[in-house]
Amino acid sequence: MKNSQTLELVAQGDREIVITRDFDAPAKLVFRALAEPALVRRWMLGPGDYDMPVCDIDFRVGGSYKYLWKSVKDGSEMVLAGAFREIVPGKRIVRTERFEARGWSPGDSVGTVVLTENAGKTTMQTTMLYESKQVRDGMLKSGMKEGVAMSYDRLEEVVAA
């Protein structure tokens, strides 16, 4: 079952975006899907014309990650990289992120994911903190909500499998 209707993406304060969505799965499964490269590759794709040939994750505090998406249509690439600052298994992940060579999200952002389970269902809330209001507003105008919605629908399928 897709829970797209539960997706909320809202601006908060001057520099944050808060994304909330419910999943029909226990928190431990959602957490695994955020941490394991083989699972991340299956859901974190955004628009349908991209694949993820690189998904390197050193999932530990101080570890790093790098995702590379490649357009099936034109071969263009997008890279997101960062480091893990905090990991509480099944509950919380804090990490930095930086889009390389894209220009629309300069500098490091900090993402905090909090998983809350109730009766076998999980609410995932991600708070993104950007360097400035200008960067945050640019992300809001980028089509972020649609890309997140597509990815989270695939995440729902991954945790249901």
Coordinates of N, CA and C in Angstrom, one line a residue:
M1 N 0.8 -1.2 0.0 CA 0.0 0.0 0.0 C 0.9 1.2 0.0
K2 N 0.6 2.2 -0.9 CA 1.3 3.4 -0.9 C 0.7 4.4 0.0
N3 N 1.6 5.1 0.7 CA 1.2 6.2 1.7 C 1.5 7.6 1.2
S4 N 1.5 7.8 -0.1 CA 1.9 9.1 -0.7 C 1.1 10.2 -0.1
Q5 N -0.2 9.9 0.2 CA -1.0 11.0 0.8 C -0.5 11.4 2.2
T6 N 0.4 10.7 2.8 CA 0.9 11.1 4.1 C 2.2 11.9 4.0
L7 N 2.7 12.1 2.8 CA 3.9 12.9 2.6 C 3.6 14.4 2.9
E8 N 4.4 15.0 3.8 CA 4.3 16.4 4.0 C 5.8 17.0 3.8
L9 N 5.9 18.1 3.1 CA 7.2 18.7 2.9 C 6.9 20.2 3.2
V10 N 7.5 20.7 4.3 CA 7.2 22.1 4.7 C 8.4 22.8 5.1
A11 N 8.4 24.1 4.8 CA 9.5 25.0 5.3 C 9.3 25.3 6.7
Q12 N 10.4 25.3 7.5 CA 10.3 25.6 8.9 C 11.5 26.6 9.2
G13 N 11.1 27.7 9.9 CA 12.2 28.7 10.2 C 12.7 29.3 8.9
D14 N 13.9 29.7 9.0 CA 14.5 30.4 7.8 C 15.4 29.4 6.9
R15 N 15.8 28.3 7.5 CA 16.8 27.5 6.8 C 16.4 26.0 6.8
E16 N 15.3 25.6 7.2 CA 14.9 24.2 7.3 C 13.8 23.8 6.4
I17 N 13.8 22.5 6.0 CA 12.7 21.8 5.3 C 12.5 20.5 6.1
V18 N 11.2 20.3 6.5 CA 10.9 19.1 7.2 C 10.0 18.2 6.3
I19 N 10.4 17.0 6.2 CA 9.7 16.0 5.3 C 9.2 14.9 6.2
T20 N 7.9 14.6 6.2 CA 7.4 13.6 7.0 C 6.5 12.6 6.2
R21 N 6.7 11.3 6.4 CA 5.9 10.3 5.7 C 5.8 9.1 6.5
D22 N 4.6 8.4 6.4 CA 4.3 7.2 7.1 C 4.6 6.0 6.2
F23 N 5.1 4.9 6.8 CA 5.4 3.7 6.1 C 4.7 2.5 6.8
D24 N 4.2 1.6 6.0 CA 3.6 0.3 6.6 C 4.6 -0.7 6.9
A25 N 5.5 -0.4 7.8 CA 6.6 -1.3 8.1 C 7.2 -0.9 9.5
P26 N 7.8 -1.9 10.2 CA 8.5 -1.6 11.4 C 9.7 -0.7 11.2
A27 N 10.1 0.1 12.2 CA 11.2 1.0 12.1 C 12.5 0.3 11.7
K28 N 12.7 -0.9 12.2 CA 14.0 -1.6 11.9 C 14.1 -1.9 10.4
L29 N 13.0 -2.1 9.7 CA 13.1 -2.3 8.3 C 13.3 -1.0 7.5
V30 N 12.7 0.0 7.9 CA 12.9 1.3 7.3 C 14.3 1.8 7.5
F31 N 14.8 1.6 8.7 CA 16.2 1.9 9.0 C 17.2 1.1 8.1
R32 N 17.0 -0.2 8.0 CA 17.8 -1.0 7.1 C 17.9 -0.4 5.7
A33 N 16.7 0.0 5.2 CA 16.6 0.5 3.8 C 17.3 1.8 3.7
L34 N 17.5 2.5 4.8 CA 18.3 3.8 4.7 C 19.8 3.5 4.8
A35 N 20.2 2.4 5.3 CA 21.6 2.1 5.6 C 22.3 1.1 4.7
E36 N 21.6 0.2 4.0 CA 22.2 -0.8 3.2 C 22.3 -0.4 1.8
P37 N 23.4 -0.4 1.1 CA 23.6 0.0 -0.2 C 22.6 -0.7 -1.2
A38 N 22.5 -2.0 -1.1 CA 21.7 -2.8 -2.0 C 20.2 -2.3 -1.9
L39 N 19.8 -1.9 -0.8 CA 18.4 -1.4 -0.6 C 18.2 0.0 -1.1
V40 N 19.2 0.9 -0.7 CA 19.2 2.3 -1.1 C 19.1 2.4 -2.6
R41 N 19.9 1.6 -3.3 CA 19.9 1.6 -4.8 C 18.5 1.3 -5.4
R42 N 17.7 0.6 -4.6 CA 16.3 0.2 -5.2 C 15.3 1.3 -5.0
W43 N 15.5 2.3 -4.1 CA 14.5 3.2 -3.9 C 14.9 4.7 -4.0
M44 N 16.1 5.1 -3.8 CA 16.5 6.5 -3.8 C 16.9 6.9 -5.2
L45 N 15.9 7.0 -6.1 CA 16.1 7.4 -7.5 C 15.5 8.6 -8.0
G46 N 14.5 9.2 -7.2 CA 13.9 10.4 -7.7 C 13.2 10.2 -9.0
P47 N 13.3 11.1 -10.0 CA 12.6 10.9 -11.3 C 13.0 9.5 -11.9
G48 N 12.0 9.0 -12.7 CA 12.2 7.6 -13.2 C 13.3 7.4 -14.2
D49 N 13.9 8.5 -14.7 CA 14.9 8.3 -15.8 C 16.3 8.3 -15.2
Y50 N 16.5 8.0 -14.0 CA 17.8 7.9 -13.4 C 18.1 6.5 -12.8
D51 N 19.3 6.1 -12.8 CA 19.7 4.9 -12.1 C 20.9 5.4 -11.2
M52 N 21.3 4.5 -10.3 CA 22.3 4.8 -9.3 C 23.5 3.8 -9.4
P53 N 24.5 4.1 -10.3 CA 25.6 3.2 -10.5 C 26.6 3.2 -9.3
V54 N 26.6 4.2 -8.5 CA 27.5 4.3 -7.4 C 26.6 4.5 -6.1
C55 N 26.8 3.6 -5.1 CA 26.1 3.8 -3.8 C 27.1 3.2 -2.8
D56 N 28.0 4.0 -2.4 CA 29.0 3.6 -1.4 C 28.6 4.2 0.0
I57 N 28.5 3.3 1.0 CA 28.0 3.7 2.3 C 28.9 3.0 3.3
D58 N 29.6 3.8 4.1 CA 30.4 3.3 5.3 C 29.5 3.8 6.5
F59 N 28.6 2.9 6.9 CA 27.5 3.3 7.8 C 28.0 3.1 9.3
R60 N 28.7 4.2 9.7 CA 29.2 4.3 11.1 C 29.4 5.8 11.4
V61 N 29.4 6.2 12.6 CA 29.7 7.6 13.0 C 31.1 7.9 12.5
G62 N 31.2 9.0 11.7 CA 32.5 9.3 11.1 C 32.6 8.7 9.7
G63 N 31.8 7.7 9.4 CA 31.9 7.1 8.0 C 31.3 8.1 7.0
S64 N 31.5 7.8 5.7 CA 31.0 8.6 4.7 C 30.1 7.8 3.7
Y65 N 29.5 8.6 2.8 CA 28.7 7.9 1.8 C 28.8 8.8 0.5
K66 N 28.6 8.1 -0.6 CA 28.5 8.8 -1.9 C 27.5 8.1 -2.8
Y67 N 26.6 8.9 -3.3 CA 25.7 8.4 -4.3 C 25.9 9.1 -5.6
L68 N 25.9 8.3 -6.7 CA 26.0 8.9 -8.0 C 24.8 8.5 -8.8
W69 N 24.0 9.4 -9.3 CA 22.9 9.1 -10.2 C 23.2 9.5 -11.6
K70 N 22.8 8.6 -12.5 CA 23.1 8.9 -14.0 C 21.8 8.8 -14.7
S71 N 21.6 9.9 -15.6 CA 20.4 9.9 -16.4 C 20.4 8.9 -17.5
V72 N 19.4 8.1 -17.6 CA 19.3 7.1 -18.7 C 19.1 7.8 -20.0
K73 N 18.5 9.0 -20.0 CA 18.2 9.8 -21.2 C 19.4 10.4 -21.8
D74 N 20.2 11.1 -21.0 CA 21.3 11.9 -21.6 C 22.6 11.7 -21.0
G75 N 22.7 10.8 -20.0 CA 24.0 10.5 -19.4 C 24.5 11.5 -18.4
S76 N 23.7 12.5 -18.1 CA 24.2 13.5 -17.1 C 24.2 12.8 -15.7
E77 N 25.1 13.4 -14.9 CA 25.3 12.8 -13.6 C 25.1 13.8 -12.5
M78 N 24.7 13.3 -11.3 CA 24.5 14.1 -10.1 C 25.1 13.3 -8.9
V79 N 25.9 13.9 -8.1 CA 26.6 13.3 -7.0 C 26.2 13.9 -5.7
L80 N 25.9 13.1 -4.7 CA 25.6 13.5 -3.4 C 26.5 12.8 -2.4
A81 N 27.2 13.5 -1.6 CA 28.2 12.9 -0.7 C 28.1 13.5 0.7
G82 N 28.5 12.8 1.7 CA 28.6 13.4 3.1 C 29.1 12.4 4.1
A83 N 28.9 12.7 5.3 CA 29.4 11.9 6.4 C 28.3 11.7 7.5
F84 N 28.4 10.6 8.2 CA 27.5 10.3 9.3 C 28.0 10.9 10.6
R85 N 27.1 11.7 11.2 CA 27.5 12.4 12.5 C 26.9 11.6 13.7
E86 N 25.8 11.0 13.5 CA 25.1 10.3 14.6 C 24.3 9.1 14.1
I87 N 24.3 8.0 14.7 CA 23.5 6.8 14.3 C 23.0 6.2 15.6
V88 N 21.7 6.1 15.7 CA 21.0 5.4 16.8 C 20.2 4.3 16.1
P89 N 20.6 3.1 16.1 CA 20.0 2.0 15.3 C 18.5 2.0 15.5
G90 N 17.8 1.9 14.4 CA 16.3 1.8 14.4 C 15.6 3.1 14.7
K91 N 16.3 4.2 15.0 CA 15.7 5.4 15.5 C 16.1 6.7 14.8
R92 N 17.4 6.9 14.6 CA 17.9 8.2 14.2 C 19.2 8.2 13.4
I93 N 19.3 9.0 12.4 CA 20.5 9.2 11.6 C 20.7 10.7 11.4
V94 N 21.9 11.2 11.7 CA 22.3 12.6 11.4 C 23.5 12.5 10.5
R95 N 23.4 13.2 9.3 CA 24.5 13.2 8.4 C 24.6 14.5 7.6
T96 N 25.8 14.8 7.2 CA 25.9 16.0 6.3 C 25.7 15.5 4.9
E97 N 25.4 16.5 4.0 CA 25.3 16.2 2.6 C 25.6 17.4 1.7
R98 N 26.2 17.1 0.6 CA 26.6 18.1 -0.3 C 26.4 17.6 -1.8
F99 N 25.7 18.3 -2.6 CA 25.6 18.0 -4.0 C 26.9 18.6 -4.7
E100 N 27.6 17.7 -5.4 CA 28.8 18.1 -6.1 C 28.4 18.6 -7.5
A101 N 29.1 19.7 -7.9 CA 29.0 20.3 -9.2 C 27.6 20.5 -9.7
R102 N 26.7 20.9 -8.9 CA 25.3 21.1 -9.3 C 25.0 22.6 -9.1
G103 N 25.5 23.2 -8.1 CA 25.3 24.7 -7.9 C 23.9 25.0 -7.2
W104 N 23.0 24.1 -7.2 CA 21.7 24.5 -6.7 C 21.6 24.2 -5.2
S105 N 22.6 23.6 -4.6 CA 22.6 23.4 -3.2 C 24.1 23.5 -2.7
P106 N 24.6 24.8 -2.7 CA 26.0 24.9 -2.4 C 26.2 24.7 -0.9
G107 N 27.4 24.2 -0.5 CA 27.7 24.0 0.9 C 27.1 22.8 1.4
D108 N 27.5 22.5 2.7 CA 27.0 21.3 3.4 C 25.6 21.6 4.0
S109 N 24.8 20.6 3.9 CA 23.5 20.6 4.6 C 23.6 19.5 5.7
V110 N 22.7 19.6 6.7 CA 22.7 18.6 7.7 C 21.3 18.0 7.7
G111 N 21.2 16.7 7.5 CA 19.9 16.0 7.5 C 19.8 15.1 8.8
T112 N 18.6 15.3 9.4 CA 18.4 14.5 10.6 C 17.1 13.7 10.4
V113 N 17.3 12.3 10.4 CA 16.1 11.4 10.2 C 15.8 10.8 11.5
V114 N 14.5 10.9 11.9 CA 13.9 10.3 13.1 C 12.8 9.4 12.7
L115 N 12.9 8.1 13.2 CA 11.9 7.1 12.9 C 11.1 6.9 14.2
T116 N 9.8 6.9 14.1 CA 8.9 6.6 15.2 C 8.0 5.5 14.9
E117 N 8.0 4.4 15.6 CA 7.1 3.3 15.3 C 5.9 3.3 16.2
N118 N 4.8 2.9 15.6 CA 3.6 2.8 16.4 C 2.7 1.7 15.8
A119 N 2.5 0.6 16.5 CA 1.7 -0.5 16.0 C 2.2 -1.1 14.7
G120 N 3.5 -1.2 14.5 CA 4.1 -1.8 13.3 C 4.2 -0.9 12.1
K121 N 3.8 0.4 12.3 CA 3.9 1.4 11.2 C 5.0 2.4 11.7
T122 N 5.6 3.0 10.7 CA 6.7 3.9 11.1 C 6.5 5.3 10.4
T123 N 6.7 6.3 11.2 CA 6.7 7.7 10.7 C 8.2 8.1 10.6
M124 N 8.6 8.5 9.4 CA 9.9 9.0 9.2 C 9.8 10.5 9.0
Q125 N 10.6 11.2 9.8 CA 10.6 12.7 9.7 C 12.1 13.0 9.5
T126 N 12.3 13.7 8.3 CA 13.6 14.2 8.0 C 13.6 15.7 8.0
T127 N 14.6 16.3 8.8 CA 14.7 17.7 8.8 C 16.0 18.1 8.2
M128 N 16.0 18.9 7.1 CA 17.1 19.3 6.4 C 17.4 20.7 6.8
L129 N 18.7 21.0 7.2 CA 19.1 22.3 7.6 C 20.1 22.8 6.6
Y130 N 19.8 23.9 5.9 CA 20.6 24.4 4.8 C 21.5 25.6 5.3
E131 N 22.5 26.0 4.5 CA 23.4 27.0 4.9 C 22.7 28.4 5.0
S132 N 21.7 28.6 4.2 CA 21.0 29.9 4.1 C 19.6 29.7 3.7
K133 N 18.8 30.8 3.9 CA 17.4 30.8 3.5 C 17.3 30.7 1.9
Q134 N 18.3 31.3 1.3 CA 18.3 31.3 -0.2 C 18.5 29.9 -0.7
V135 N 19.4 29.1 -0.1 CA 19.7 27.7 -0.5 C 18.4 26.9 -0.2
R136 N 17.8 27.1 1.0 CA 16.6 26.3 1.3 C 15.5 26.6 0.3
D137 N 15.3 27.9 0.0 CA 14.2 28.3 -0.9 C 14.5 27.7 -2.3
G138 N 15.7 27.7 -2.7 CA 16.1 27.1 -4.0 C 15.7 25.6 -4.1
M139 N 16.0 24.9 -3.0 CA 15.6 23.5 -2.9 C 14.1 23.3 -3.0
L140 N 13.4 24.2 -2.3 CA 11.9 24.1 -2.4 C 11.4 24.3 -3.8
K141 N 12.1 25.1 -4.6 CA 11.6 25.4 -6.0 C 12.2 24.3 -7.0
S142 N 13.0 23.4 -6.5 CA 13.7 22.5 -7.4 C 12.9 21.3 -7.9
G143 N 11.6 21.1 -7.4 CA 10.9 19.9 -7.7 C 11.2 18.8 -6.6
M144 N 11.8 19.2 -5.5 CA 12.2 18.3 -4.5 C 11.0 17.4 -4.0
K145 N 9.8 18.0 -3.8 CA 8.7 17.3 -3.3 C 8.3 16.1 -4.2
E146 N 8.3 16.4 -5.5 CA 7.9 15.3 -6.4 C 8.9 14.2 -6.4
G147 N 10.2 14.6 -6.4 CA 11.3 13.5 -6.4 C 11.3 12.7 -5.1
V148 N 11.1 13.4 -4.0 CA 11.0 12.7 -2.7 C 9.8 11.8 -2.7
A149 N 8.6 12.2 -3.2 CA 7.4 11.4 -3.2 C 7.7 10.1 -4.0
M150 N 8.3 10.2 -5.2 CA 8.6 9.0 -6.0 C 9.5 8.1 -5.3
S151 N 10.6 8.6 -4.7 CA 11.5 7.8 -4.0 C 10.9 7.1 -2.8
Y152 N 10.1 7.8 -2.0 CA 9.4 7.2 -0.9 C 8.4 6.2 -1.2
D153 N 7.7 6.4 -2.4 CA 6.8 5.3 -2.9 C 7.6 4.0 -3.1
R154 N 8.8 4.2 -3.7 CA 9.7 3.0 -3.9 C 10.2 2.4 -2.6
L155 N 10.5 3.3 -1.7 CA 10.9 2.8 -0.3 C 9.8 2.0 0.3
E156 N 8.6 2.4 0.2 CA 7.4 1.7 0.7 C 7.4 0.3 0.1
E157 N 7.7 0.2 -1.2 CA 7.7 -1.2 -1.8 C 8.9 -2.0 -1.3
V158 N 10.0 -1.4 -1.1 CA 11.2 -2.1 -0.6 C 10.9 -2.7 0.8
V159 N 10.4 -1.9 1.7 CA 10.2 -2.4 3.0 C 9.0 -3.4 3.1
A160 N 8.1 -3.3 2.1 CA 7.0 -4.3 2.1 C 7.5 -5.7 1.6
A161 N 8.5 -5.7 0.8 CA 9.0 -6.9 0.2 C 9.7 -7.9 1.2

